[in-house]
Amino acid sequence: MNKIGLIISREYTTRVRKKSFILMSLLGPLLIVGFIMLTAYLKKGNKENYEILVVDESHLFDSILRNSTKYHLQWAPKDKSYDDIQKIFKADEKLDLLVYLPINLIKTNSMTAKCLYKDIPSTGAQKHLSSIINEAIELYRVTYNKIDISTYKSIKTSINLDVVDIENKANKNIQRKAIVGMVFSIFIYIFIFMYSLQVMRGVIEEKTNRIVEIIISSVSSFQLMMGKIIGVGLVGITQFLIWSLVTTIMSFTVLPRFITDKYNPEFQFSSEEISKNNTLMNTSNEIIQFIIYEIQWPYLIFFFILFFIGGYLLYSGLMAAIGSAVDEEADTQQFLIPLTIPMVFALMMAGKVIDDPSSSLAFWMSEIPFTSPIIMIIRIAMGIGDSSVEIWEIILSLFLLIITFIGTTWISGKIYRKGILSYGKKASYSDIFKWLKL
Amino acid sequence: MPSKNIIEIENLHKSYSGHKALEDINLNIKKSKIFGLLGPNGAGKTTLIRIINQIMKPDSGTIKFDGEILSRKHVYSIGYLPEERGLYKKMKVGEQALYLAQLKGLSKKEAKEKLNYWFEKLQVTNWWHKRIEDLSKGMAQKIQFITTILHEPKVIILDEPLSGLDPANSLLIKKEILELKKKKTSIILSTHDMNSVEEICDEAAIINKSKKIIQGNIEDLKERYQDNLWSIEYIGNQMSFSNAVWGGWEIIKHHRVNEKNNKAEIKLFDNLTINQFTKGIIDHVEIVEIRKKTPSIQDVFLKATANE
């Protein structure tokens, strides 16, 4: 085996055999699947049933307000004042909400109904309440105006706006895809940062262990640096592939138990179905189903790996240089900050990119190498070859990333060569510039 | 014709950021000898060693290794135990030794065989599965010594190989160094421990303030730095001894050995030989012993570096 291969294999095997790696490999997917299930669960609302006390000043609603077991309505005594009823509501632990319908609610169009709570109701509960109140008022007015109920039902509509790209009609749900992109951009950030930090720690370890001089008497310092970078990078890719595999397996074994219906991509766009089945359980299923079936996983995983490699090579070289310039990890702070700023900035800007994935901000941030891995993965998740990102933009971005990492690796190699042999003093920026000139 | 020197250094210069680390170094290191590289801290020894190991590049000058210009392929023919040395703390001893041996060009199989031999020889076989962090400093040093010599290099460069070792292990390593010399290995020993230089080195060079001051056979060096000092034991009166010869010498030390005997340490100046001096005193005192005092290598070192 050639020497760089030996170094790569040492870096790889010592890390992969660590307990922490095995633990992370199992914990990662559990966390991902757990997170998806948690979102679904939270969306469902942690409250199963609501007990709602209704104050109806007009006495017109009692017959027409739709009652259900989930949102169970009971009517406040008519002889008590609103203030007294509030006291009753406060005192009775079984009551969750107090809905106040003022006397002129039904007559005007701009009145506001009130809902008092002890624990804030879910958005679903709020939506449900406002929809049954609106429905009741409409029904009242229909009867009042002597309109035939069936006529009214035929007039009543519930329209969903389906936002579709003209170039690619299949490209729906772009914002939802962006959420997946966002998750991936956070992953790529974590992976790049975590593994390039490992390179830095490895360099510091070799330096403080004093083994580095023994090794570079057999291999060149550049070989040692590259061997370490490649070895640790492969650990990152292995970790990611394990995560992908385990998550996929879990998605097909564990998650379907939480999904009631077989997924039908058209299902959610049928407005009729939506208005009928606008229960929250369905929304959560829909999200899980969407994540599993609607995202182009092969592309996303492929480009994730490419951009991870690019971003990782870019940052890990610089991290190796930082590691070589210090004697202990505590001294790295001043050098790390300028490196983390572009990545954190990219994450901060991710929201803006999701709002408008074809804006010039999105374009530049996905082309400039220090931010491109994080931003480009969002745009890729939102759809390749359509309004989000063109294939040439991806290729250009990768090309720029490669050019830049060759440059930074060259610079890092120079710093590293001097740094690893300078013991006992913390290097300053001016020392590093001196090393670069030599 | 093969060179009799394993390493020949000519006009070597190296400086970093304005500071001269090595200035016009010329040095020949003979084959199958133990060569002491001496000098005060910061003299440039480590820089010179690093250049021979190709960890650093010189600014100018040439280095020949066994008659050839030093190049990358020679790293396999050199074993290096740096002063700043250590091992991966979390790695197992055996794995680590295998890794370092393979980096020096051995195949895994060869490395294993040789490691088994050396582990047995230095009685460290049962450490194979231990982690370095569980070993003492001295134990780790034995492992480092093994990994330095395992690939049977032509030249072994040892920078302070005995520091931190207990007397027993120190003796063991010295014995191994001498045995390596018997097997025609050339050894460069950089150390501040002058006793071990005296014990095992054949040749030495002293570097001070980035320049080479002296180089030569240990005995020649001592000869060159001898002060014509003599120690004389006699029976008789001190006054008669002192006044026996007029001029050309001085007493450095004088003390009574017992009732009858006295011992003097004297320095002869250039115009007086020991024979003339002896002729002068022989009628006044009874001579018990005359012995020439040769300087220790430590004296040579101190003198040579003080003169600069």
XYZ file of C-alpha atoms in Angstrom:
746
model
C 0.000 0.000 0.000
C 1.373 3.417 -0.802
C 1.969 5.802 2.044
C -0.953 8.150 1.553
C -3.158 5.058 1.430
C -1.700 3.923 4.740
C -2.435 7.273 6.316
C -5.973 7.328 4.927
C -6.626 3.845 6.217
C -5.302 4.656 9.681
C -7.352 7.824 9.921
C -10.414 5.975 8.675
C -10.212 2.790 10.710
C -9.307 4.399 14.025
C -12.324 6.690 13.713
C -14.822 4.175 12.403
C -13.974 1.756 15.196
C -14.646 4.365 17.867
C -17.687 3.806 20.027
C -18.824 7.359 19.395
C -18.971 6.709 15.647
C -21.082 3.587 16.038
C -23.331 5.387 18.495
C -23.756 8.372 16.169
C -24.518 6.068 13.235
C -27.448 4.576 15.094
C -28.538 7.679 16.941
C -28.615 9.910 13.857
C -31.368 8.054 11.992
C -33.295 7.517 15.207
C -33.217 11.253 15.758
C -34.298 11.976 12.175
C -37.202 9.534 12.210
C -38.045 10.570 15.747
C -38.068 14.184 14.660
C -40.426 13.469 11.767
C -42.733 11.551 14.056
C -42.556 14.263 16.660
C -43.524 16.886 14.083
C -46.414 14.716 13.034
C -47.421 14.229 16.637
C -47.186 17.907 17.480
C -49.118 18.824 14.366
C -51.805 16.455 15.523
C -52.095 18.597 18.606
C -51.446 17.212 22.001
C -55.051 17.777 22.943
C -57.503 15.140 21.877
C -60.783 16.833 22.842
C -61.798 20.340 23.713
C -64.585 21.204 26.116
C -65.873 24.591 25.023
C -68.251 26.887 26.883
C -70.186 29.150 24.532
C -71.700 32.498 25.515
C -74.286 33.297 22.907
C -75.791 36.744 23.513
C -78.096 36.583 20.512
C -79.452 33.123 21.436
C -79.460 32.332 17.761
C -76.538 29.963 17.534
C -77.560 27.087 19.738
C -79.363 25.240 17.021
C -76.996 25.914 14.159
C -73.470 25.804 15.604
C -71.973 22.461 14.587
C -71.125 20.347 17.616
C -68.716 17.437 17.687
C -67.046 15.183 20.208
C -63.614 16.567 19.493
C -64.785 20.130 19.913
C -67.582 19.694 22.338
C -69.717 22.786 22.838
C -71.868 23.475 25.876
C -74.017 26.507 26.374
C -73.521 28.960 29.140
C -76.547 29.631 31.359
C -78.532 32.437 29.786
C -79.382 34.218 33.046
C -75.759 34.839 34.045
C -73.714 37.864 33.046
C -70.585 37.510 30.887
C -68.419 38.341 33.905
C -70.037 35.620 36.003
C -69.605 33.133 33.214
C -65.940 33.965 33.042
C -65.689 33.120 36.736
C -67.427 29.808 36.160
C -65.061 29.086 33.276
C -62.062 29.843 35.443
C -63.330 27.667 38.249
C -64.290 24.647 36.169
C -61.196 22.625 35.338
C -62.975 20.576 32.703
C -63.550 23.595 30.497
C -60.804 24.401 28.030
C -62.131 27.354 26.085
C -64.702 30.075 26.450
C -66.186 31.354 23.207
C -68.001 34.663 23.371
C -70.367 35.530 20.543
C -71.529 39.176 20.971
C -75.152 40.088 20.244
C -74.592 41.877 16.987
C -72.193 39.285 15.567
C -74.784 37.891 13.265
C -75.995 41.250 11.971
C -72.811 42.876 10.865
C -69.939 41.541 8.889
C -67.063 42.963 10.827
C -67.649 41.900 14.387
C -65.187 39.829 16.248
C -65.948 36.765 18.302
C -63.776 36.062 21.304
C -62.133 32.928 22.508
C -60.702 32.885 26.024
C -58.316 30.131 26.965
C -56.407 28.645 29.866
C -53.849 26.884 27.681
C -53.452 28.303 24.246
C -55.492 26.243 21.738
C -53.750 24.741 18.703
C -53.979 26.585 15.410
C -56.172 23.722 14.247
C -58.637 24.320 17.063
C -58.645 28.043 16.313
C -59.299 27.375 12.642
C -62.046 24.922 13.472
C -63.821 27.382 15.776
C -63.727 30.257 13.333
C -64.935 27.977 10.557
C -67.943 26.642 12.504
C -68.886 30.166 13.572
C -68.685 31.410 9.976
C -70.628 28.385 8.812
C -73.375 29.050 11.410
C -73.690 32.714 10.469
C -73.908 31.807 6.802
C -76.539 29.170 7.496
C -78.541 31.628 9.562
C -78.392 34.202 6.777
C -79.359 31.615 4.177
C -82.464 30.689 6.107
C -83.189 34.309 6.963
C -83.039 35.260 3.293
C -85.116 32.233 2.365
C -82.499 30.744 0.156
C -82.741 27.072 -0.539
C -80.109 25.151 1.403
C -79.130 23.000 -1.569
C -78.692 26.106 -3.709
C -76.504 27.560 -1.024
C -74.408 24.397 -0.900
C -73.942 24.467 -4.622
C -72.780 28.087 -4.461
C -70.445 27.539 -1.561
C -66.944 26.900 -2.694
C -63.673 26.160 -1.069
C -60.803 26.900 -3.386
C -57.195 25.941 -2.894
C -54.579 27.845 -4.859
C -52.337 25.413 -6.664
C -49.028 27.163 -7.452
C -47.465 25.492 -10.487
C -44.368 26.251 -12.551
C -45.222 26.746 -16.237
C -42.021 25.035 -17.429
C -42.501 21.987 -15.323
C -46.046 21.337 -14.311
C -45.058 18.543 -11.980
C -43.082 20.955 -9.881
C -45.564 21.620 -7.183
C -45.011 22.010 -3.496
C -41.861 23.997 -4.016
C -41.987 25.570 -0.551
C -42.393 22.228 1.129
C -39.446 20.888 -0.779
C -37.557 23.893 0.507
C -38.123 22.653 4.039
C -36.429 19.395 3.125
C -33.679 21.464 1.475
C -33.354 23.481 4.649
C -32.949 20.325 6.720
C -30.304 19.141 4.273
C -28.489 22.461 4.375
C -28.346 22.191 8.154
C -27.012 18.652 7.737
C -24.377 19.736 5.241
C -23.360 22.528 7.605
C -23.109 20.126 10.527
C -21.217 17.533 8.480
C -18.740 20.008 7.001
C -18.157 21.648 10.325
C -18.024 18.490 12.400
C -15.628 16.619 10.138
C -13.342 19.518 9.336
C -13.122 20.138 13.085
C -12.096 16.501 13.428
C -9.277 17.160 10.981
C -8.181 20.093 13.095
C -8.342 18.026 16.283
C -6.383 15.256 14.594
C -3.649 17.688 13.614
C -3.492 19.124 17.130
C -3.419 15.589 18.552
C -0.449 14.626 16.377
C 1.296 17.820 17.277
C 0.756 17.570 21.025
C 1.525 13.837 20.990
C 4.776 14.755 19.296
C 4.346 11.951 16.798
C 4.201 14.283 13.838
C 7.958 14.597 13.456
C 8.328 10.811 13.342
C 5.705 10.577 10.616
C 6.993 13.391 8.453
C 10.410 11.800 8.460
C 8.758 9.044 6.386
C 6.147 10.949 4.395
C 5.940 14.545 3.267
C 3.879 16.883 5.399
C 1.517 17.430 2.467
C 0.902 13.682 2.171
C 0.170 13.517 5.877
C -2.254 16.435 5.669
C -4.053 15.107 2.601
C -4.175 11.586 4.027
C -5.817 12.912 7.134
C -8.281 15.068 5.196
C -9.287 12.231 2.875
C -9.493 9.657 5.674
C -11.704 11.824 7.857
C -13.798 12.825 4.822
C -14.459 9.164 4.071
C -15.601 8.720 7.655
C -18.074 11.567 7.040
C -19.381 9.963 3.855
C -19.650 6.595 5.568
C -21.596 8.153 8.383
C -23.914 9.892 5.939
C -24.498 6.718 3.923
C -25.268 4.758 7.090
C -27.702 7.458 8.116
C -29.356 7.414 4.699
C -29.611 3.638 4.664
C -30.885 3.235 8.201
C -33.305 6.132 7.805
C -34.626 4.617 4.576
C -35.119 1.235 6.202
C -36.823 2.813 9.190
C -38.982 4.947 6.921
C -40.344 1.875 5.234
C -40.735 -0.193 8.371
C -41.572 2.144 11.223
C -43.168 5.166 9.612
C -45.896 3.437 7.545
C -47.512 2.340 10.783
C -48.260 5.988 11.333
C -49.722 6.498 7.884
C -53.326 5.470 7.451
C -53.812 5.805 3.709
C -51.633 4.745 0.843
C -50.142 7.865 -0.563
C -51.731 9.445 -3.574
C -49.942 12.546 -4.794
C -53.145 13.981 -6.247
C -54.992 13.472 -3.023
C -53.916 16.640 -1.356
C -54.796 18.883 -4.253
C -58.393 17.905 -4.359
C -60.068 20.823 -2.670
C -63.192 18.884 -2.004
C -61.302 16.223 -0.142
C -59.389 18.801 1.779
C -62.422 20.634 3.022
C -64.033 17.363 3.955
C -61.025 15.833 5.599
C -59.486 18.874 7.040
C -58.573 17.051 10.184
C -55.151 17.523 11.559
C -54.254 13.873 11.618
C -54.382 13.899 7.874
C -52.100 16.882 7.621
C -49.407 15.100 9.590
C -49.726 11.969 7.488
C -49.500 14.094 4.442
C -46.211 15.578 5.599
C -44.701 12.175 6.230
C -46.007 10.909 2.914
C -44.703 13.978 1.164
C -41.250 13.558 2.660
C -41.080 9.925 1.643
C -42.506 10.050 -1.844
C -42.346 13.541 -3.254
C -38.679 14.446 -2.778
C -36.186 13.302 -5.408
C -34.001 11.493 -2.958
C -31.383 10.043 -5.351
C -30.525 13.494 -6.740
C -30.570 15.100 -3.371
C -28.294 12.468 -1.836
C -25.959 12.521 -4.827
C -25.509 16.276 -4.736
C -25.386 16.295 -0.965
C -22.351 14.038 -1.136
C -20.726 16.110 -3.900
C -21.243 19.398 -2.116
C -20.256 17.893 1.194
C -16.988 16.706 -0.359
C -16.362 20.097 -1.958
C -17.222 22.139 1.108
C -15.431 19.730 3.390
C -12.226 19.821 1.340
C -12.372 23.594 1.307
C -12.842 23.980 5.036
C -10.841 20.999 6.303
C -7.646 22.198 4.597
C -7.964 25.513 6.367
C -8.826 23.753 9.630
C -5.715 21.587 9.265
C -3.682 24.770 8.869
C -5.272 26.206 12.011
C -4.575 22.998 13.921
C -0.944 23.113 12.894
C -0.526 26.685 14.068
C -1.598 26.100 17.671
C -0.496 23.916 20.550
C -3.905 23.282 22.048
C -7.488 23.514 21.000
C -8.223 26.451 23.271
C -6.019 28.637 21.077
C -7.995 28.000 17.911
C -10.796 30.463 18.616
C -9.324 33.518 16.930
C -8.728 31.553 13.738
C -12.023 29.676 13.718
C -14.294 32.701 13.833
C -13.486 34.008 10.331
C -14.091 30.490 8.993
C -17.464 29.985 10.632
C -18.869 33.393 9.685
C -19.579 32.555 6.010
C -21.266 29.279 6.940
C -23.434 30.810 9.639
C -24.269 33.709 7.308
C -25.353 31.194 4.666
C -27.645 29.468 7.149
C -29.116 32.836 8.139
C -29.813 33.680 4.529
C -31.418 30.288 3.829
C -34.888 31.659 4.568
C -34.513 34.378 1.958
C -33.302 31.830 -0.580
C -36.363 29.683 0.069
C -38.623 32.705 -0.500
C -37.085 33.285 -3.902
C -34.786 30.503 -5.035
C -34.022 32.157 -8.369
C -33.089 35.570 -6.959
C -29.632 36.988 -7.490
C -28.927 36.573 -3.762
C -29.662 32.877 -4.091
C -27.573 32.676 -7.246
C -24.472 34.331 -5.810
C -24.612 32.607 -2.483
C -24.872 29.267 -4.222
C -21.907 30.068 -6.466
C -19.471 31.616 -3.961
C -17.565 28.597 -2.626
C -17.632 29.455 1.078
C -21.427 29.519 1.169
C -22.324 27.447 -1.882
C -22.666 23.974 -0.330
C -25.236 25.204 2.169
C -27.271 27.329 -0.222
C -27.032 25.155 -3.314
C -28.469 22.115 -1.547
C -31.621 24.136 -0.738
C -32.001 25.167 -4.365
C -31.401 21.599 -5.518
C -34.032 20.306 -3.110
C -36.467 22.838 -4.560
C -36.047 21.328 -7.995
C -33.366 20.997 -10.646
C -33.845 22.310 -14.147
C -36.818 24.507 -13.341
C -37.461 27.775 -11.618
C -35.170 26.957 -8.694
C -31.799 26.048 -10.179
C -30.383 25.229 -13.606
C -27.966 22.377 -14.084
C -25.256 24.738 -15.385
C -25.436 26.687 -12.151
C -24.744 23.510 -10.200
C -21.816 22.602 -12.448
C -20.360 26.105 -12.231
C -20.751 26.069 -8.469
C -18.956 22.724 -8.187
C -16.233 23.946 -10.527
C -15.647 27.082 -8.446
C -15.642 24.980 -5.313
C -12.950 22.697 -6.742
C -10.776 25.593 -7.948
C -11.031 27.259 -4.553
C -10.230 24.186 -2.532
C -7.155 23.529 -4.661
C -6.069 27.068 -3.803
C -6.834 26.832 -0.105
C -5.217 23.398 0.138
C -2.051 24.798 -1.382
C -2.029 27.663 1.116
C -2.912 25.329 3.983
C -0.116 22.954 3.009
C 2.402 25.775 3.320
C 1.104 26.862 6.703
C 0.839 23.263 7.887
C 4.432 22.443 6.940
C 5.801 25.222 9.134
C 3.129 25.035 11.812
C 3.496 21.412 12.833
C 7.151 21.909 13.725
C 6.747 25.078 15.724
C 6.206 24.002 19.284
C 5.585 25.939 22.390
C 4.189 29.167 21.077
C 0.854 30.236 19.804
C 1.145 31.489 16.245
C -0.298 34.869 15.399
C -1.715 35.984 12.076
C 1.579 37.700 11.306
C 3.508 34.454 11.926
C 1.213 32.661 9.541
C 1.750 35.292 6.846
C 5.487 34.902 7.352
C 5.175 31.136 6.860
C 3.238 31.748 3.678
C 5.940 33.949 2.233
C 8.736 31.457 2.883
C 34.426 3.765 -5.653
C 31.999 3.647 -2.770
C 32.329 6.526 -0.377
C 33.720 5.862 3.075
C 31.306 8.441 4.378
C 27.639 7.688 4.720
C 26.733 11.376 4.883
C 28.653 14.277 3.366
C 27.420 17.764 3.967
C 28.852 20.694 2.041
C 28.308 24.425 2.508
C 24.929 23.997 4.088
C 22.967 27.160 4.904
C 19.552 27.569 6.425
C 17.819 30.583 7.853
C 14.282 31.341 8.889
C 12.783 34.784 8.899
C 16.066 36.628 9.279
C 17.567 34.273 11.847
C 20.470 32.121 10.711
C 19.962 28.565 11.881
C 22.879 26.978 10.059
C 25.820 28.724 8.487
C 28.175 27.057 6.063
C 28.123 23.631 7.633
C 30.590 21.064 6.289
C 30.410 17.678 7.861
C 31.383 14.120 7.004
C 29.896 11.217 8.849
C 31.762 7.956 8.493
C 30.123 4.634 7.804
C 29.568 2.175 10.654
C 30.585 4.644 13.331
C 28.735 6.333 16.124
C 28.842 10.037 15.513
C 28.111 12.455 18.335
C 26.442 15.672 17.297
C 26.991 18.082 20.137
C 26.180 21.668 20.816
C 24.369 23.948 23.233
C 20.608 24.439 23.044
C 19.593 26.438 20.007
C 22.884 25.810 18.204
C 21.155 24.348 15.153
C 21.480 20.601 15.760
C 17.762 19.897 15.372
C 17.615 21.951 12.185
C 20.534 19.987 10.770
C 18.893 16.692 11.706
C 15.601 17.780 10.186
C 17.372 18.697 6.956
C 19.034 15.278 6.797
C 15.594 13.751 7.334
C 14.183 15.945 4.558
C 11.623 17.416 6.914
C 13.090 20.790 5.985
C 14.843 22.015 2.909
C 18.174 23.818 3.167
C 18.551 27.268 1.591
C 21.756 26.159 -0.119
C 24.411 23.475 0.073
C 24.486 19.799 -0.801
C 24.008 16.624 1.150
C 25.196 13.304 -0.158
C 23.860 10.054 1.207
C 26.203 7.142 0.548
C 27.688 9.035 -2.381
C 24.341 10.016 -3.931
C 22.617 13.369 -3.704
C 20.066 13.063 -0.892
C 16.579 12.445 -2.271
C 13.168 11.218 -1.257
C 14.074 7.538 -1.681
C 16.615 7.812 1.110
C 13.937 8.232 3.786
C 13.700 4.435 3.818
C 17.410 4.220 4.650
C 17.151 6.526 7.636
C 15.680 5.838 11.021
C 14.876 8.891 13.092
C 14.106 9.215 16.763
C 13.384 12.907 17.267
C 13.807 14.713 20.538
C 10.193 15.868 20.357
C 8.739 12.402 20.114
C 5.569 10.655 21.014
C 3.047 8.170 19.799
C -0.707 8.114 19.281
C -2.019 7.811 22.819
C -5.198 5.934 21.979
C -3.694 3.487 19.518
C -2.538 0.045 20.510
C 1.206 -0.484 20.714
C 1.325 -3.237 18.105
C -0.904 -1.492 15.565
C 1.049 1.669 15.952
C 4.389 -0.018 15.472
C 3.029 -1.779 12.373
C 1.757 1.504 10.976
C 5.063 3.308 11.483
C 6.989 0.373 10.022
C 4.807 0.337 6.925
C 5.330 4.076 6.501
C 9.038 3.263 6.384
C 8.422 0.939 3.481
C 8.122 -2.464 5.123
C 5.330 -4.794 4.078
C 2.871 -5.755 6.764
C 4.246 -9.292 6.927
C 7.881 -8.203 7.165
C 6.966 -5.603 9.759
C 5.183 -8.175 11.875
C 8.080 -10.611 11.787
C 10.609 -7.955 12.707
C 8.400 -6.542 15.421
C 8.021 -9.965 16.982
C 11.807 -10.297 17.043
C 12.403 -6.906 18.595
C 9.524 -7.060 21.024
C 10.942 -10.284 22.327
C 14.472 -8.949 22.422
C 13.535 -5.865 24.430
C 11.051 -7.834 26.531
C 7.961 -5.906 25.585
C 5.949 -8.700 23.934
C 3.028 -8.480 26.315
C 2.529 -4.797 25.552
C 1.285 -5.479 22.012
C -2.372 -4.897 22.857
C -1.818 -2.094 25.340
C -2.527 1.510 24.534
C 0.338 3.962 24.662
C -1.473 6.028 27.301
C -1.230 3.028 29.625
C 2.560 2.813 29.308
C 5.135 4.773 31.274
C 7.370 7.269 29.506
C 10.293 4.882 29.568
C 8.198 2.036 28.185
C 6.931 4.225 25.360
C 10.516 5.150 24.621
C 11.471 1.520 24.110
C 8.658 1.207 21.590
C 9.868 4.356 19.842
C 13.366 2.973 19.706
C 12.079 -0.225 18.117
C 10.091 1.649 15.473
C 13.152 3.738 14.661
C 15.424 0.804 13.920
C 12.906 -1.758 12.718
C 13.366 -1.221 8.981
C 17.131 -1.760 9.331
C 18.155 1.619 8.005
C 21.720 2.440 7.009
C 21.680 5.511 9.197
C 19.991 5.925 12.526
C 19.594 9.411 13.924
C 18.907 9.484 17.644
C 18.128 12.774 19.328
C 18.506 12.409 23.101
C 17.620 8.704 23.039
C 18.387 8.134 26.693
C 16.548 11.020 28.284
C 13.884 9.806 30.662
C 15.171 6.236 30.818
C 16.099 4.560 34.080
C 19.715 3.328 34.388
C 18.807 -0.267 33.479
C 16.935 0.667 30.323
C 19.525 3.276 29.489
C 22.160 0.544 29.576
C 19.959 -1.727 27.473
C 19.540 0.897 24.756
C 23.274 1.722 24.780
C 23.986 -1.961 24.316
C 21.608 -2.087 21.366
C 23.228 0.988 19.812
C 26.642 -0.655 20.020
C 25.233 -3.836 18.539
C 23.757 -1.876 15.632
C 27.178 -0.393 15.010
C 28.588 -3.907 14.825
C 25.989 -4.630 12.153
C 27.503 -1.790 10.078
C 24.809 0.740 10.876
C 25.946 4.354 11.041
C 24.558 6.201 14.006
C 24.218 9.903 14.638
C 23.714 10.617 18.310
C 22.669 14.070 19.351
C 22.812 14.512 23.081
C 23.796 16.658 26.017
C 24.795 13.587 27.960
C 28.602 13.793 27.665
C 29.191 10.563 29.536
C 27.384 8.539 26.930
C 29.281 10.371 24.182
C 32.498 9.368 25.845
C 31.274 5.828 26.289
C 29.951 5.024 22.860
C 30.854 7.664 20.271
C 33.744 7.234 17.842
C 33.580 10.696 16.375
C 31.914 13.943 17.265
C 31.234 17.406 15.982
C 30.341 20.439 18.010
C 28.006 23.012 16.586
C 27.640 26.374 18.245
C 25.680 29.433 17.200
C 24.757 27.839 13.858
C 28.367 27.057 12.892
C 30.422 23.900 13.146
C 33.392 24.500 15.421
C 35.202 21.204 15.534
C 34.882 17.710 14.254
C 37.004 14.617 14.718
C 37.771 11.386 16.434
C 36.943 11.583 20.139
C 40.553 10.905 21.216
C 41.908 13.453 18.721
C 39.506 16.060 20.000
C 40.607 15.461 23.543
C 44.211 15.671 22.435
C 43.550 18.923 20.662
C 41.971 20.449 23.729
C 44.408 19.084 26.273
C 46.154 21.670 28.426
C 49.361 19.788 29.187
C 48.026 18.989 32.618
C 49.759 16.361 34.742
C 48.983 14.749 38.008
C 51.946 13.840 40.180
C 51.964 11.895 43.404
C 55.159 12.107 45.459
C 56.641 11.540 48.865
C 58.433 14.478 50.294
C 58.233 18.081 51.354
C 55.864 20.357 49.477
C 58.338 23.246 49.597
C 61.087 21.167 48.022
C 58.651 20.035 45.325
C 57.541 23.586 44.541
C 61.061 24.968 44.391
C 62.674 22.072 42.530
C 62.126 23.522 39.078
C 62.214 27.221 38.382
C 59.688 28.583 35.826
C 57.788 26.985 32.964
C 55.033 25.435 35.083
C 52.432 26.124 37.724
C 50.559 24.251 40.391
C 46.834 24.035 39.750
C 45.897 21.948 42.776
C 47.777 20.423 45.656
C 46.647 18.198 48.469
C 47.901 15.656 50.989
C 46.975 12.082 50.281
C 48.166 10.716 53.641
C 50.986 11.165 56.205
C 53.719 10.844 53.592
C 52.126 11.271 50.198
C 51.176 14.473 48.378
C 49.366 14.895 45.133
C 49.746 17.855 42.785
C 48.065 18.813 39.579
C 50.369 20.885 37.446
C 50.277 22.640 34.107
C 53.384 22.724 31.961
C 53.993 25.686 29.708
C 55.261 25.280 26.160
C 58.982 25.638 26.980
C 59.038 22.776 29.491
C 58.532 19.071 28.755
C 57.492 16.487 31.305
C 60.922 14.832 31.041
C 62.716 18.053 31.886
C 60.354 18.642 34.771
C 60.841 15.110 36.101
C 64.620 15.472 35.922
C 64.303 18.643 37.987
C 62.265 17.163 40.849
C 63.764 13.686 40.997
C 66.533 14.730 43.401
C 64.120 16.498 45.789
C 61.121 14.184 46.142
C 60.298 10.548 45.614
C 57.918 10.100 42.669
C 55.043 7.663 43.198
C 53.067 8.281 40.044
C 52.980 10.607 37.059
C 49.957 10.641 34.848
C 48.832 12.883 32.023
C 45.402 14.423 32.589
C 43.291 14.183 29.405
C 40.274 16.428 29.178
C 36.852 14.824 29.303
C 34.599 15.391 26.322
C 32.706 17.739 28.603
C 35.849 19.842 29.025
C 36.284 19.852 25.266
C 32.693 20.915 24.811
C 32.881 23.721 27.356
C 36.157 24.999 26.007
C 35.141 24.840 22.389
C 31.859 26.618 22.932
C 33.362 29.194 25.285
C 36.012 30.209 22.768
C 33.433 31.177 20.190
